[in-house]
PDB file of C-alpha atoms in Angstrom:
ATOM      1  CA  MET A   1      12.643  28.049 -15.861  1.00  0.00           C
ATOM      2  CA  SER A   2      15.544  25.688 -16.190  1.00  0.00           C
ATOM      3  CA  SER A   3      15.619  22.651 -18.038  1.00  0.00           C
ATOM      4  CA  SER A   4      15.764  20.329 -15.038  1.00  0.00           C
ATOM      5  CA  SER A   5      12.645  22.075 -13.805  1.00  0.00           C
ATOM      6  CA  THR A   6      10.937  21.622 -16.815  1.00  0.00           C
ATOM      7  CA  ARG A   7      11.664  17.698 -17.240  1.00  0.00           C
ATOM      8  CA  ASP A   8      10.306  16.965 -13.904  1.00  0.00           C
ATOM      9  CA  GLN A   9       6.986  18.527 -14.551  1.00  0.00           C
ATOM     10  CA  PRO A  10       3.897  15.878 -14.988  1.00  0.00           C
ATOM     11  CA  GLY A  11       3.767  14.364 -18.271  1.00  0.00           C
ATOM     12  CA  THR A  12       7.213  16.144 -19.737  1.00  0.00           C
ATOM     13  CA  SER A  13       8.679  12.146 -18.254  1.00  0.00           C
ATOM     14  CA  HIS A  14       6.770  10.597 -20.627  1.00  0.00           C
ATOM     15  CA  GLU A  15       7.451  12.811 -23.407  1.00  0.00           C
ATOM     16  CA  THR A  16      11.329  12.307 -23.013  1.00  0.00           C
ATOM     17  CA  PHE A  17      11.003   8.606 -22.541  1.00  0.00           C
ATOM     18  CA  GLU A  18       9.371   8.811 -25.735  1.00  0.00           C
ATOM     19  CA  ASP A  19      11.741  10.712 -27.409  1.00  0.00           C
ATOM     20  CA  PHE A  20      14.490   8.673 -26.430  1.00  0.00           C
ATOM     21  CA  TYR A  21      12.393   5.482 -27.559  1.00  0.00           C
ATOM     22  CA  SER A  22      12.071   6.796 -30.980  1.00  0.00           C
ATOM     23  CA  GLU A  23      15.280   7.387 -31.369  1.00  0.00           C
ATOM     24  CA  VAL A  24      16.278   4.150 -30.138  1.00  0.00           C
ATOM     25  CA  LYS A  25      14.018   2.284 -32.758  1.00  0.00           C
ATOM     26  CA  GLU A  26      15.328   4.650 -35.388  1.00  0.00           C
ATOM     27  CA  ILE A  27      18.840   3.548 -34.718  1.00  0.00           C
ATOM     28  CA  GLU A  28      17.518  -0.116 -34.331  1.00  0.00           C
ATOM     29  CA  LYS A  29      15.933   0.408 -38.311  1.00  0.00           C
ATOM     30  CA  ARG A  30      18.864   1.833 -39.573  1.00  0.00           C
ATOM     31  CA  ASP A  31      21.565  -0.452 -37.997  1.00  0.00           C
ATOM     32  CA  SER A  32      19.664  -3.475 -38.212  1.00  0.00           C
ATOM     33  CA  VAL A  33      22.754  -5.532 -38.929  1.00  0.00           C
ATOM     34  CA  LEU A  34      25.282  -4.447 -36.558  1.00  0.00           C
ATOM     35  CA  THR A  35      28.770  -4.916 -35.715  1.00  0.00           C
ATOM     36  CA  PRO A  36      30.084  -7.338 -32.611  1.00  0.00           C
ATOM     37  CA  SER A  37      30.846  -3.858 -30.930  1.00  0.00           C
ATOM     38  CA  GLN A  38      27.828  -1.976 -31.849  1.00  0.00           C
ATOM     39  CA  GLN A  39      25.548  -4.779 -30.803  1.00  0.00           C
ATOM     40  CA  ILE A  40      27.484  -5.164 -27.339  1.00  0.00           C
ATOM     41  CA  ASP A  41      26.937  -1.398 -27.347  1.00  0.00           C
ATOM     42  CA  ARG A  42      23.381  -1.601 -27.745  1.00  0.00           C
ATOM     43  CA  LEU A  43      22.765  -4.325 -25.338  1.00  0.00           C
ATOM     44  CA  LEU A  44      24.551  -2.495 -22.729  1.00  0.00           C
ATOM     45  CA  ARG A  45      23.440   0.922 -23.541  1.00  0.00           C
ATOM     46  CA  PRO A  46      22.223   3.424 -20.583  1.00  0.00           C
ATOM     47  CA  GLY A  47      18.548   2.113 -19.928  1.00  0.00           C
ATOM     48  CA  SER A  48      19.127  -1.128 -21.550  1.00  0.00           C
ATOM     49  CA  THR A  49      17.766  -2.711 -18.294  1.00  0.00           C
ATOM     50  CA  TYR A  50      14.643  -1.406 -19.202  1.00  0.00           C
ATOM     51  CA  PHE A  51      14.436  -2.415 -22.852  1.00  0.00           C
ATOM     52  CA  ASN A  52      16.100  -6.241 -22.115  1.00  0.00           C
ATOM     53  CA  LEU A  53      13.184  -7.169 -20.298  1.00  0.00           C
ATOM     54  CA  ASN A  54      11.582  -7.383 -23.837  1.00  0.00           C
ATOM     55  CA  PRO A  55      12.939 -10.503 -25.666  1.00  0.00           C
ATOM     56  CA  PHE A  56      11.712  -9.360 -28.890  1.00  0.00           C
ATOM     57  CA  GLU A  57      13.347  -5.924 -28.453  1.00  0.00           C
ATOM     58  CA  VAL A  58      16.963  -7.820 -27.599  1.00  0.00           C
ATOM     59  CA  LEU A  59      16.755 -10.244 -30.995  1.00  0.00           C
ATOM     60  CA  GLN A  60      15.342  -7.281 -32.953  1.00  0.00           C
ATOM     61  CA  ILE A  61      12.576  -9.151 -34.035  1.00  0.00           C
ATOM     62  CA  GLU A  62       8.904  -8.532 -34.541  1.00  0.00           C
ATOM     63  CA  PRO A  63       6.465 -10.744 -32.369  1.00  0.00           C
ATOM     64  CA  GLU A  64       4.947 -12.066 -35.194  1.00  0.00           C
ATOM     65  CA  VAL A  65       8.265 -13.858 -36.296  1.00  0.00           C
ATOM     66  CA  GLU A  66       8.214 -17.771 -36.576  1.00  0.00           C
ATOM     67  CA  VAL A  67      10.318 -19.868 -33.760  1.00  0.00           C
ATOM     68  CA  ALA A  68      12.343 -21.046 -36.624  1.00  0.00           C
ATOM     69  CA  ASP A  69      13.088 -17.706 -37.810  1.00  0.00           C
ATOM     70  CA  ILE A  70      13.811 -16.414 -34.116  1.00  0.00           C
ATOM     71  CA  LYS A  71      16.392 -18.972 -33.506  1.00  0.00           C
ATOM     72  CA  LYS A  72      18.110 -18.011 -36.700  1.00  0.00           C
ATOM     73  CA  ARG A  73      18.423 -14.706 -35.622  1.00  0.00           C
ATOM     74  CA  TYR A  74      19.429 -16.054 -31.954  1.00  0.00           C
ATOM     75  CA  ARG A  75      22.356 -17.970 -33.359  1.00  0.00           C
ATOM     76  CA  THR A  76      23.178 -14.320 -35.666  1.00  0.00           C
ATOM     77  CA  LEU A  77      23.404 -12.274 -32.663  1.00  0.00           C
ATOM     78  CA  SER A  78      24.928 -14.953 -30.222  1.00  0.00           C
ATOM     79  CA  ILE A  79      27.719 -15.401 -32.781  1.00  0.00           C
ATOM     80  CA  LEU A  80      28.314 -11.673 -33.155  1.00  0.00           C
ATOM     81  CA  VAL A  81      28.717 -10.907 -28.879  1.00  0.00           C
ATOM     82  CA  HIS A  82      30.170 -14.334 -28.028  1.00  0.00           C
ATOM     83  CA  PRO A  83      33.178 -13.505 -25.870  1.00  0.00           C
ATOM     84  CA  ASP A  84      35.211 -15.468 -27.771  1.00  0.00           C
ATOM     85  CA  LYS A  85      34.799 -13.646 -30.715  1.00  0.00           C
ATOM     86  CA  ASN A  86      35.730 -10.417 -28.764  1.00  0.00           C
ATOM     87  CA  PRO A  87      38.967 -10.973 -27.221  1.00  0.00           C
ATOM     88  CA  ASP A  88      39.742  -7.394 -26.635  1.00  0.00           C
ATOM     89  CA  ASN A  89      36.116  -7.069 -24.814  1.00  0.00           C
ATOM     90  CA  GLN A  90      35.278 -10.447 -23.233  1.00  0.00           C
ATOM     91  CA  GLU A  91      33.304  -9.092 -20.274  1.00  0.00           C
ATOM     92  CA  ARG A  92      31.356  -6.999 -21.885  1.00  0.00           C
ATOM     93  CA  ALA A  93      30.602  -9.404 -24.340  1.00  0.00           C
ATOM     94  CA  GLN A  94      29.595 -12.174 -22.032  1.00  0.00           C
ATOM     95  CA  MET A  95      27.120  -9.673 -20.470  1.00  0.00           C
ATOM     96  CA  ALA A  96      25.653  -9.040 -24.075  1.00  0.00           C
ATOM     97  CA  PHE A  97      25.949 -13.103 -24.629  1.00  0.00           C
ATOM     98  CA  ASP A  98      23.697 -13.611 -21.601  1.00  0.00           C
ATOM     99  CA  ILE A  99      21.279 -11.139 -21.987  1.00  0.00           C
ATOM    100  CA  VAL A 100      20.814 -12.608 -26.005  1.00  0.00           C
ATOM    101  CA  SER A 101      20.805 -16.675 -24.590  1.00  0.00           C
ATOM    102  CA  ARG A 102      18.069 -15.188 -21.624  1.00  0.00           C
ATOM    103  CA  SER A 103      15.850 -14.124 -24.023  1.00  0.00           C
ATOM    104  CA  TRP A 104      16.461 -17.007 -26.921  1.00  0.00           C
ATOM    105  CA  LYS A 105      15.499 -19.123 -23.799  1.00  0.00           C
ATOM    106  CA  ILE A 106      11.991 -17.113 -23.187  1.00  0.00           C
ATOM    107  CA  LEU A 107      11.088 -17.360 -26.543  1.00  0.00           C
ATOM    108  CA  GLU A 108      11.961 -20.781 -27.469  1.00  0.00           C
ATOM    109  CA  ASN A 109       9.478 -22.117 -24.590  1.00  0.00           C
ATOM    110  CA  GLU A 110       5.872 -22.204 -25.895  1.00  0.00           C
ATOM    111  CA  LEU A 111       4.336 -20.842 -22.218  1.00  0.00           C
ATOM    112  CA  THR A 112       6.788 -17.869 -22.004  1.00  0.00           C
ATOM    113  CA  ARG A 113       6.849 -17.167 -25.784  1.00  0.00           C
ATOM    114  CA  LYS A 114       3.018 -17.095 -25.585  1.00  0.00           C
ATOM    115  CA  ARG A 115       3.120 -14.699 -22.434  1.00  0.00           C
ATOM    116  CA  CYS A 116       5.063 -12.143 -24.118  1.00  0.00           C
ATOM    117  CA  LEU A 117       2.623 -12.438 -26.770  1.00  0.00           C
ATOM    118  CA  GLU A 118      -0.057 -11.496 -24.672  1.00  0.00           C
ATOM    119  CA  VAL A 119       2.003  -8.314 -23.319  1.00  0.00           C
ATOM    120  CA  TYR A 120       1.978  -7.340 -27.182  1.00  0.00           C
ATOM    121  CA  GLU A 121      -2.216  -7.797 -27.099  1.00  0.00           C
ATOM    122  CA  GLU A 122      -2.597  -6.228 -23.941  1.00  0.00           C
ATOM    123  CA  ALA A 123      -0.535  -3.116 -25.019  1.00  0.00           C
ATOM    124  CA  LYS A 124      -2.828  -3.490 -28.331  1.00  0.00           C
ATOM    125  CA  GLY A 125      -5.856  -3.306 -26.497  1.00  0.00           C
ATOM    126  CA  ARG A 126      -4.732  -0.186 -24.004  1.00  0.00           C
ATOM    127  CA  THR A 127      -3.565   1.765 -26.731  1.00  0.00           C
ATOM    128  CA  ASP A 128      -6.985   1.425 -28.476  1.00  0.00           C
ATOM    129  CA  GLN A 129      -8.972   2.169 -25.257  1.00  0.00           C
ATOM    130  CA  MET A 130      -6.671   5.221 -25.100  1.00  0.00           C
ATOM    131  CA  ILE A 131      -7.030   6.275 -28.503  1.00  0.00           C
ATOM    132  CA  ALA A 132     -10.970   5.751 -27.654  1.00  0.00           C
ATOM    133  CA  GLU A 133     -10.811   7.898 -24.884  1.00  0.00           C
ATOM    134  CA  LYS A 134      -9.212  10.919 -27.257  1.00  0.00           C
ATOM    135  CA  ARG A 135     -11.613  10.760 -30.041  1.00  0.00           C
ATOM    136  CA  LYS A 136     -14.331  10.518 -27.154  1.00  0.00           C
ATOM    137  CA  LYS A 137     -12.998  14.029 -25.372  1.00  0.00           C
ATOM    138  CA  LEU A 138     -12.537  15.887 -28.966  1.00  0.00           C
ATOM    139  CA  LYS A 139     -16.170  14.677 -29.444  1.00  0.00           C
ATOM    140  CA  LYS A 140     -17.155  15.994 -26.343  1.00  0.00           C
ATOM    141  CA  GLU A 141     -15.330  19.219 -27.140  1.00  0.00           C
ATOM    142  CA  GLY A 142     -17.115  19.791 -30.326  1.00  0.00           C
ATOM    143  CA  ARG A 143     -14.080  18.501 -32.477  1.00  0.00           C
ATOM    144  CA  PRO A 144     -15.194  15.129 -33.653  1.00  0.00           C
ATOM    145  CA  THR A 145     -13.077  15.255 -36.885  1.00  0.00           C
ATOM    146  CA  GLU A 146      -9.707  16.258 -35.579  1.00  0.00           C
ATOM    147  CA  PRO A 147      -7.054  14.246 -36.156  1.00  0.00           C
ATOM    148  CA  ILE A 148      -4.816  12.649 -33.450  1.00  0.00           C
ATOM    149  CA  PRO A 149      -1.238  11.601 -33.781  1.00  0.00           C
ATOM    150  CA  GLU A 150      -2.107   7.706 -33.413  1.00  0.00           C
ATOM    151  CA  ASP A 151      -3.835   8.140 -36.852  1.00  0.00           C
ATOM    152  CA  ASP A 152      -0.553   7.814 -38.429  1.00  0.00           C
ATOM    153  CA  PRO A 153       0.354   4.115 -38.599  1.00  0.00           C
ATOM    154  CA  THR A 154       3.863   4.822 -37.458  1.00  0.00           C
ATOM    155  CA  LYS A 155       2.670   6.384 -34.377  1.00  0.00           C
ATOM    156  CA  TYR A 156       0.318   3.918 -33.905  1.00  0.00           C
ATOM    157  CA  LYS A 157       2.676   1.622 -33.949  1.00  0.00           C
ATOM    158  CA  HIS A 158       5.150   3.356 -31.757  1.00  0.00           C
ATOM    159  CA  ALA A 159       2.386   3.893 -29.266  1.00  0.00           C
ATOM    160  CA  ILE A 160       2.481   0.482 -28.762  1.00  0.00           C
ATOM    161  CA  TYR A 161       5.715  -0.312 -28.307  1.00  0.00           C
ATOM    162  CA  VAL A 162       5.870   2.130 -25.941  1.00  0.00           C
ATOM    163  CA  MET A 163       2.483   0.469 -23.601  1.00  0.00           C
ATOM    164  CA  VAL A 164       4.657  -2.894 -24.442  1.00  0.00           C
ATOM    165  CA  MET A 165       7.821  -1.580 -22.630  1.00  0.00           C
ATOM    166  CA  LYS A 166       5.658  -0.239 -19.625  1.00  0.00           C
ATOM    167  CA  LEU A 167       4.263  -3.758 -19.298  1.00  0.00           C
ATOM    168  CA  PHE A 168       7.142  -5.495 -19.058  1.00  0.00           C
ATOM    169  CA  ALA A 169       8.624  -3.282 -16.926  1.00  0.00           C
ATOM    170  CA  ASP A 170       5.360  -3.711 -14.530  1.00  0.00           C
ATOM    171  CA  MET A 171       5.754  -7.272 -14.848  1.00  0.00           C
ATOM    172  CA  GLU A 172       9.547  -7.073 -13.634  1.00  0.00           C
ATOM    173  CA  ARG A 173       8.351  -5.072 -10.859  1.00  0.00           C
ATOM    174  CA  ARG A 174       5.706  -7.502  -9.345  1.00  0.00           C
ATOM    175  CA  ARG A 175       8.162 -10.227 -10.199  1.00  0.00           C
ATOM    176  CA  GLN A 176      11.109  -8.825  -7.937  1.00  0.00           C
ATOM    177  CA  LYS A 177       7.977  -7.883  -5.455  1.00  0.00           C
ATOM    178  CA  LEU A 178       7.013 -11.185  -5.263  1.00  0.00           C
ATOM    179  CA  ASP A 179      10.442 -12.883  -4.951  1.00  0.00           C
ATOM    180  CA  GLN A 180      10.952 -10.198  -1.976  1.00  0.00           C
ATOM    181  CA  ARG A 181       8.160 -11.701  -0.645  1.00  0.00           C
ATOM    182  CA  ASP A 182       9.167 -15.065  -1.002  1.00  0.00           C
ATOM    183  CA  GLN A 183      12.508 -14.625   0.244  1.00  0.00           C
ATOM    184  CA  GLU A 184      10.833 -12.863   3.752  1.00  0.00           C
ATOM    185  CA  GLU A 185       8.495 -15.470   4.192  1.00  0.00           C
ATOM    186  CA  ARG A 186      11.580 -18.321   3.505  1.00  0.00           C
ATOM    187  CA  LYS A 187      13.727 -16.365   6.230  1.00  0.00           C
ATOM    188  CA  ARG A 188      10.951 -16.021   8.644  1.00  0.00           C
ATOM    189  CA  LYS A 189      10.091 -20.292   7.962  1.00  0.00           C
ATOM    190  CA  ARG A 190      13.936 -20.814   8.829  1.00  0.00           C
ATOM    191  CA  GLU A 191      14.222 -18.726  11.772  1.00  0.00           C
ATOM    192  CA  THR A 192      10.984 -20.649  13.263  1.00  0.00           C
ATOM    193  CA  GLU A 193      13.037 -23.774  12.356  1.00  0.00           C
ATOM    194  CA  ILE A 194      15.981 -22.972  14.044  1.00  0.00           C
ATOM    195  CA  GLU A 195      14.284 -21.869  17.125  1.00  0.00           C
ATOM    196  CA  GLU A 196      12.352 -25.230  17.133  1.00  0.00           C
ATOM    197  CA  GLU A 197      15.375 -27.208  16.551  1.00  0.00           C
ATOM    198  CA  GLU A 198      17.133 -24.992  19.274  1.00  0.00           C
ATOM    199  CA  ARG A 199      14.173 -25.929  21.974  1.00  0.00           C
ATOM    200  CA  VAL A 200      14.459 -29.535  20.734  1.00  0.00           C
ATOM    201  CA  LYS A 201      18.328 -29.365  21.627  1.00  0.00           C
ATOM    202  CA  ALA A 202      18.026 -27.827  25.090  1.00  0.00           C
ATOM    203  CA  ASP A 203      15.263 -30.291  25.777  1.00  0.00           C
ATOM    204  CA  ARG A 204      17.316 -33.127  24.635  1.00  0.00           C
ATOM    205  CA  GLU A 205      20.534 -31.707  26.836  1.00  0.00           C
ATOM    206  CA  TRP A 206      18.054 -31.413  30.260  1.00  0.00           C
ATOM    207  CA  GLN A 207      16.723 -35.123  29.593  1.00  0.00           C
ATOM    208  CA  GLN A 208      20.521 -36.228  29.083  1.00  0.00           C
ATOM    209  CA  ASN A 209      21.618 -34.140  31.754  1.00  0.00           C
ATOM    210  CA  PHE A 210      18.346 -35.617  34.113  1.00  0.00           C
ATOM    211  CA  GLU A 211      19.548 -39.130  33.304  1.00  0.00           C
ATOM    212  CA  GLU A 212      23.201 -39.099  34.004  1.00  0.00           C
ATOM    213  CA  SER A 213      22.277 -37.573  37.091  1.00  0.00           C
ATOM    214  CA  ARG A 214      19.774 -40.045  38.207  1.00  0.00           C
ATOM    215  CA  GLN A 215      22.138 -42.837  39.713  1.00  0.00           C
ATOM    216  CA  SER A 216      23.966 -39.895  41.829  1.00  0.00           C
ATOM    217  CA  ARG A 217      20.427 -38.919  43.066  1.00  0.00           C
ATOM    218  CA  VAL A 218      19.659 -42.340  43.763  1.00  0.00           C
ATOM    219  CA  ASN A 219      23.278 -43.175  45.524  1.00  0.00           C
ATOM    220  CA  SER A 220      22.756 -39.902  47.767  1.00  0.00           C
ATOM    221  CA  TRP A 221      19.276 -41.123  48.837  1.00  0.00           C
ATOM    222  CA  HIS A 222      20.800 -44.529  49.621  1.00  0.00           C
ATOM    223  CA  ASP A 223      23.601 -43.069  51.581  1.00  0.00           C
ATOM    224  CA  PHE A 224      20.810 -40.896  53.363  1.00  0.00           C
ATOM    225  CA  GLN A 225      18.271 -43.985  53.983  1.00  0.00           C
ATOM    226  CA  SER A 226      21.473 -46.327  55.228  1.00  0.00           C
ATOM    227  CA  GLY A 227      22.698 -43.392  57.328  1.00  0.00           C
ATOM    228  CA  ALA A 228      19.071 -43.070  58.521  1.00  0.00           C
ATOM    229  CA  GLY A 229      18.673 -46.728  59.399  1.00  0.00           C
ATOM    230  CA  LYS A 230      22.327 -47.004  61.324  1.00  0.00           C
ATOM    231  CA  SER A 231      21.514 -43.793  63.494  1.00  0.00           C
ATOM    232  CA  LYS A 232      18.098 -45.461  64.572  1.00  0.00           C
ATOM    233  CA  LYS A 233      19.672 -48.695  65.375  1.00  0.00           C
ATOM    234  CA  ALA A 234      22.703 -47.467  67.255  1.00  0.00           C
ATOM    235  CA  LYS A 235      19.933 -45.634  69.191  1.00  0.00           C
ATOM    236  CA  LYS A 236      17.903 -48.876  69.772  1.00  0.00           C
ATOM    237  CA  GLN A 237      21.069 -50.947  71.006  1.00  0.00           C
ATOM    238  CA  LYS A 238      22.123 -48.059  73.513  1.00  0.00           C
ATOM    239  CA  HIS A 239      18.326 -48.180  74.792  1.00  0.00           C
ATOM    240  CA  MET A 240      18.514 -51.672  74.906  1.00  0.00           C
ATOM    241  CA  THR A 241      22.065 -51.744  76.800  1.00  0.00           C
ATOM    242  CA  GLY A 242      20.300 -49.126  79.562  1.00  0.00           C
ATOM    243  CA  MET A 243      17.621 -51.531  80.012  1.00  0.00           C
ATOM    244  CA  MET A 244      19.804 -54.756  80.819  1.00  0.00           C
ATOM    245  CA  VAL A 245      22.403 -53.223  83.179  1.00  0.00           C
ATOM    246  CA  PRO A 246      20.968 -53.557  86.677  1.00  0.00           C
ATOM    247  CA  PRO A 247      20.715 -50.840  88.950  1.00  0.00           C
ATOM    248  CA  LYS A 248      23.845 -49.907  91.596  1.00  0.00           C
ATOM    249  CA  PHE A 249      23.629 -50.901  95.137  1.00  0.00           C
ATOM    250  CA  LYS A 250      23.154 -48.285  97.042  1.00  0.00           C
ATOM    251  CA  PRO A 251      23.828 -49.283 101.122  1.00  0.00           C
ATOM    252  CA  GLU A 252      21.655 -48.147 103.724  1.00  0.00           C
ATOM    253  CA  SER A 253      23.176 -45.303 105.836  1.00  0.00           C
ATOM    254  CA  ARG A 254      22.304 -45.910 109.766  1.00  0.00           C
TER     255      ARG A 254
END
């Protein structure tokens, strides 16, 4: 069986993602302080759109960190990737700088930071539920004392991180769906408004044309009435004239 077929099997893609994620986390641990070029590459690496949804990942900090420390990390990272500090790579540096700035704006705001922390709490809850289901399955199979991977604290933390990424991705998909629905609704509303505007415009033009042609219609009616009156008067005069003229005398023939 080919390697591509193996990757397409159910469950394999999840394992591939976990391997990739583990590799990324190891790199980030090893290079917690990267050079400007390395930070730009990290923020724009393949799959970065997925990882950059999590502002804590972008700034390479734990969610428990205080806001003051988040701000210090933001300043350090923003200086490293600032376009002015990377004149030979300004376009990519600007993209990386925007990602860092967006993450800081999310975390400096109390409400959006709280929502991000809630994602971590939900991820922990789901992970614990998944572990409980694994233990329940082992118990049902008669292997209650058999260990599971998440018994290892490092793997447990890793499982939470994987779930965090999934939840952030789900949030982004919902946001995009709502945005699309909102755009479609605004489009429909605008089309209705345009139709109404065109109807009102057509009614206004008809009324204007009607008013402008009113005098012409009145004049035509007056002319018609005047012509009819003259015709009746002429007929009457002709009739009266005929009555006033005496009949011609016809001599008797003998």
